[in-house]
Short mmCIF file of C-alpha atoms in Angstrom, two decimals:
data_model
loop_
_atom_site.label_atom_id
_atom_site.label_comp_id
_atom_site.label_asym_id
_atom_site.label_seq_id
_atom_site.Cartn_x
_atom_site.Cartn_y
_atom_site.Cartn_z
CA UNK K 1263 0.03 0.00 0.04
CA UNK K 1264 2.76 2.39 0.93
CA UNK K 1265 4.50 1.84 -2.45
CA UNK K 1266 1.40 2.61 -4.40
CA UNK K 1267 0.86 5.66 -2.39
CA UNK K 1268 4.30 7.00 -3.19
CA UNK K 1269 4.01 5.89 -6.81
CA UNK K 1270 0.89 8.10 -7.06
CA UNK K 1271 2.83 11.12 -5.72
CA UNK K 1272 5.28 10.42 -8.45
CA UNK K 1273 2.63 10.01 -11.12
CA UNK K 1274 1.07 13.52 -10.59
CA UNK K 1275 4.49 15.27 -10.59
CA UNK K 1276 6.53 16.41 -13.51
CA UNK K 1277 8.60 13.87 -15.41
CA UNK K 1278 11.80 15.12 -16.57
CA UNK K 1279 13.21 13.35 -19.61
CA UNK K 1280 16.44 11.38 -19.08
CA UNK K 1281 19.35 11.64 -21.60
CA UNK K 1282 19.52 9.20 -24.52
CA UNK K 1283 22.20 7.04 -22.94
CA UNK K 1284 20.08 6.02 -19.95
CA UNK K 1285 18.21 2.75 -20.28
CA UNK K 1286 16.37 0.61 -17.74
CA UNK K 1287 14.08 1.92 -14.88
CA UNK K 1288 12.04 3.73 -17.48
CA UNK K 1289 9.07 2.74 -19.78
CA UNK K 1290 10.34 2.53 -23.46
CA UNK K 1291 13.92 2.35 -22.46
CA UNK K 1292 14.56 -1.32 -22.18
CA UNK K 1293 18.11 -2.83 -21.38
CA UNK K 1294 17.94 -4.65 -24.72
CA UNK K 1295 17.76 -1.36 -26.65
CA UNK K 1296 21.16 -0.28 -24.87
CA UNK K 1297 22.70 -3.58 -25.62
CA UNK K 1298 21.71 -3.30 -29.31
CA UNK K 1299 23.42 0.24 -29.46
CA UNK K 1300 26.59 -1.22 -27.96
CA UNK K 1301 26.63 -4.20 -30.44
CA UNK K 1302 25.88 -2.13 -33.57
CA UNK K 1303 28.82 0.46 -32.58
CA UNK K 1304 31.20 -2.53 -31.87
CA UNK K 1305 30.31 -4.04 -35.35
CA UNK K 1306 30.94 -0.79 -37.13
CA UNK K 1307 34.17 -0.22 -35.41
CA UNK K 1308 35.36 -3.84 -36.27
CA UNK K 1309 34.24 -3.30 -39.84
CA UNK K 1310 36.29 -0.04 -39.96
CA UNK K 1311 39.31 -2.27 -38.73
CA UNK K 1312 39.44 -0.57 -35.38
CA UNK K 1313 40.32 -2.39 -32.07
CA UNK K 1314 38.25 -1.28 -29.15
CA UNK K 1315 37.19 -2.51 -25.62
CA UNK K 1316 34.10 -2.19 -23.75
CA UNK K 1317 34.61 -0.99 -20.17
CA UNK K 1318 32.08 -2.01 -17.69
CA UNK K 1319 31.48 -0.21 -14.23
CA UNK K 1320 28.86 -0.41 -11.61
CA UNK K 1321 27.34 3.14 -11.49
CA UNK K 1322 27.43 3.23 -7.74
CA UNK K 1323 31.05 2.27 -7.51
CA UNK K 1324 32.14 4.61 -10.43
CA UNK K 1325 30.60 7.72 -8.61
CA UNK K 1326 30.24 8.77 -5.09
CA UNK K 1327 27.04 7.78 -3.16
CA UNK K 1328 24.54 10.46 -3.07
CA UNK K 1329 23.87 12.18 0.09
CA UNK K 1330 20.24 12.74 1.53
CA UNK K 1331 20.59 16.39 0.25
CA UNK K 1332 21.14 15.22 -3.28
CA UNK K 1333 18.01 13.03 -3.07
CA UNK K 1334 16.27 15.99 -1.75
CA UNK K 1335 17.12 18.16 -4.80
CA UNK K 1336 16.03 15.21 -7.00
CA UNK K 1337 12.80 14.74 -5.11
CA UNK K 1338 12.17 18.66 -5.55
CA UNK K 1339 12.22 18.08 -9.42
CA UNK K 1340 10.16 14.84 -9.45
CA UNK K 1341 7.29 15.58 -7.15
CA UNK K 1342 4.98 18.65 -6.62
CA UNK K 1343 5.80 21.14 -3.88
CA UNK K 1344 2.83 19.93 -1.84
CA UNK K 1345 4.17 16.33 -1.84
CA UNK K 1346 7.79 17.03 -1.29
CA UNK K 1347 7.97 16.46 2.45
CA UNK K 1348 5.84 13.46 2.34
CA UNK K 1349 7.83 11.82 -0.45
CA UNK K 1350 11.11 12.59 1.40
CA UNK K 1351 10.03 10.32 4.16
CA UNK K 1352 10.50 7.40 1.48
CA UNK K 1353 14.26 7.66 1.81
CA UNK K 1354 14.87 9.51 5.05
CA UNK K 1355 12.66 7.45 7.40
CA UNK K 1356 12.74 4.09 5.55
CA UNK K 1357 12.31 1.10 7.78
CA UNK K 1358 11.70 -2.54 7.61
CA UNK K 1359 10.05 -4.99 10.12
CA UNK K 1360 11.85 -8.22 10.78
CA UNK K 1361 10.37 -11.29 12.41
CA UNK K 1362 12.80 -12.69 15.03
CA UNK K 1363 13.03 -16.41 16.00
CA UNK K 1364 11.15 -15.86 19.17
CA UNK K 1365 8.16 -14.44 17.27
CA UNK K 1366 8.80 -10.79 18.12
CA UNK K 1367 9.28 -7.98 15.51
CA UNK K 1368 12.21 -5.62 15.32
CA UNK K 1369 12.07 -2.36 13.34
CA UNK K 1370 15.35 -1.44 11.42
CA UNK K 1371 15.74 1.98 10.14
CA UNK K 1372 19.15 1.99 8.21
CA UNK K 1373 19.04 5.69 7.31
CA UNK K 1374 20.91 5.16 4.05
CA UNK K 1375 18.19 6.07 1.67
CA UNK K 1376 15.53 4.04 -0.25
CA UNK K 1377 15.42 0.37 0.23
CA UNK K 1378 16.07 -2.31 -2.49
CA UNK K 1379 13.00 -3.44 -4.46
CA UNK K 1380 11.15 -0.10 -3.97
CA UNK K 1381 9.89 0.70 -7.46
CA UNK K 1382 9.76 4.43 -6.57
CA UNK K 1383 13.39 4.60 -5.58
CA UNK K 1384 14.60 3.29 -8.95
CA UNK K 1385 13.38 6.57 -10.49
CA UNK K 1386 15.09 8.59 -7.91
CA UNK K 1387 18.19 6.75 -8.42
CA UNK K 1388 18.31 7.29 -12.16
CA UNK K 1389 17.59 10.97 -11.96
CA UNK K 1390 19.98 11.54 -9.08
CA UNK K 1391 22.86 9.96 -10.96
CA UNK K 1392 22.29 11.65 -14.27
CA UNK K 1393 23.98 15.11 -13.40
CA UNK K 1394 27.38 13.72 -12.34
CA UNK K 1395 27.23 11.11 -15.25
CA UNK K 1396 26.50 13.82 -17.83
CA UNK K 1397 29.35 15.97 -16.42
CA UNK K 1398 31.66 12.97 -16.82
CA UNK K 1399 30.64 12.50 -20.37
CA UNK K 1400 31.26 16.06 -21.20
CA UNK K 1401 34.73 15.91 -19.58
CA UNK K 1402 35.44 12.80 -21.60
CA UNK K 1403 34.40 14.39 -24.84
CA UNK K 1404 36.88 17.27 -24.14
CA UNK K 1405 39.81 15.03 -23.28
CA UNK K 1406 39.20 11.99 -25.54
CA UNK K 1407 39.06 12.81 -29.28
CA UNK K 1408 38.43 9.27 -30.21
CA UNK K 1409 35.23 9.21 -28.16
CA UNK K 1410 33.64 11.29 -31.03
CA UNK K 1411 33.99 8.33 -33.38
CA UNK K 1412 30.81 6.98 -32.04
CA UNK K 1413 28.80 10.17 -32.58
CA UNK K 1414 25.59 10.19 -34.65
CA UNK K 1415 22.73 12.41 -35.20
CA UNK K 1416 19.38 11.97 -33.50
CA UNK K 1417 16.92 11.86 -36.37
CA UNK K 1418 14.11 13.06 -34.04
CA UNK K 1419 15.63 15.91 -32.16
CA UNK K 1420 18.32 16.65 -34.77
CA UNK K 1421 21.22 16.81 -32.25
CA UNK K 1422 24.43 15.17 -31.91
CA UNK K 1423 24.59 12.11 -29.51
CA UNK K 1424 27.37 9.96 -28.25
CA UNK K 1425 26.76 6.19 -28.57
CA UNK K 1426 29.92 5.06 -26.92
CA UNK K 1427 28.26 5.37 -23.49
CA UNK K 1428 25.20 3.63 -22.39
CA UNK K 1429 23.68 2.92 -18.90
CA UNK K 1430 21.81 -0.28 -18.35
CA UNK K 1431 19.96 0.46 -15.21
CA UNK K 1432 22.90 0.74 -12.77
CA UNK K 1433 25.67 -0.57 -15.22
CA UNK K 1434 27.89 1.80 -17.12
CA UNK K 1435 29.26 0.64 -20.31
CA UNK K 1436 31.89 2.67 -22.28
CA UNK K 1437 33.33 1.83 -25.64
CA UNK K 1438 37.09 2.86 -25.74
CA UNK K 1439 39.36 3.15 -28.92
CA UNK K 1440 43.09 3.48 -28.19
CA UNK K 1441 44.47 6.78 -29.56
CA UNK K 1442 47.26 4.93 -31.34
CA UNK K 1443 44.77 3.17 -33.37
CA UNK K 1444 42.73 6.22 -34.70
CA UNK K 1445 45.07 8.83 -36.30
CA UNK K 1446 42.65 10.39 -38.35
CA UNK K 1447 39.29 10.90 -36.59
CA UNK K 1448 37.46 12.47 -39.62
CA UNK K 1449 38.28 9.52 -42.11
CA UNK K 1450 37.59 6.92 -39.56
CA UNK K 1451 34.20 8.33 -38.53
CA UNK K 1452 33.11 8.26 -42.11
CA UNK K 1453 34.52 4.84 -42.62
CA UNK K 1454 32.37 3.73 -39.52
CA UNK K 1455 29.45 5.33 -41.17
CA UNK K 1456 28.46 7.17 -38.08
CA UNK K 1457 28.90 10.81 -38.68
CA UNK K 1458 31.62 13.32 -39.47
CA UNK K 1459 33.18 14.46 -36.09
CA UNK K 1460 31.89 17.87 -34.97
CA UNK K 1461 35.24 20.01 -35.17
CA UNK K 1462 33.55 23.06 -33.38
CA UNK K 1463 31.27 20.97 -31.21
CA UNK K 1464 31.05 22.06 -27.51
CA UNK K 1465 29.36 19.64 -25.11
CA UNK K 1466 26.39 21.10 -23.30
CA UNK K 1467 26.77 22.00 -19.75
CA UNK K 1468 24.96 19.39 -17.54
#
């Protein structure tokens, strides 16, 4: 009953759109779609004769764990102002009842945020980790010229997107092409049939 109540608070609040690299946790963004993007990029890089590796990281290990204040900020974006303090109880006052061997019940309140298995917390999780993840991708694009080999143009929004990074729920996957194997980014991008590298492209501020 409690999960249904909090889900109702989320449903009547605004729904910010997640970046294109985020999959899982959201309707219409299945993990299989993210896997397909990775497989297609790898296939085109192999056809272009480029060696590459796929690096895997657990999102919660790759970035610092969020504070309650970070969750508060995300909550202020996801729910209405009238529902803010009620929804914040979901992770600030989360508790579980555990039955002991003698038949008595013990209440445990870990104080570490939302509990595993709570469907409302997964949306909170994905929107909380999006800002640091977007900042990391922007820094990566400034420092790694080969990362732009996997750029393509979104035919719906007509914007350039980076397909080398995808997130499967809480798993982060990054395609890496060694610098020594990609001396000419312009010709290689054309050979991979993705798009021409944007010479003057400036990543957006997250």
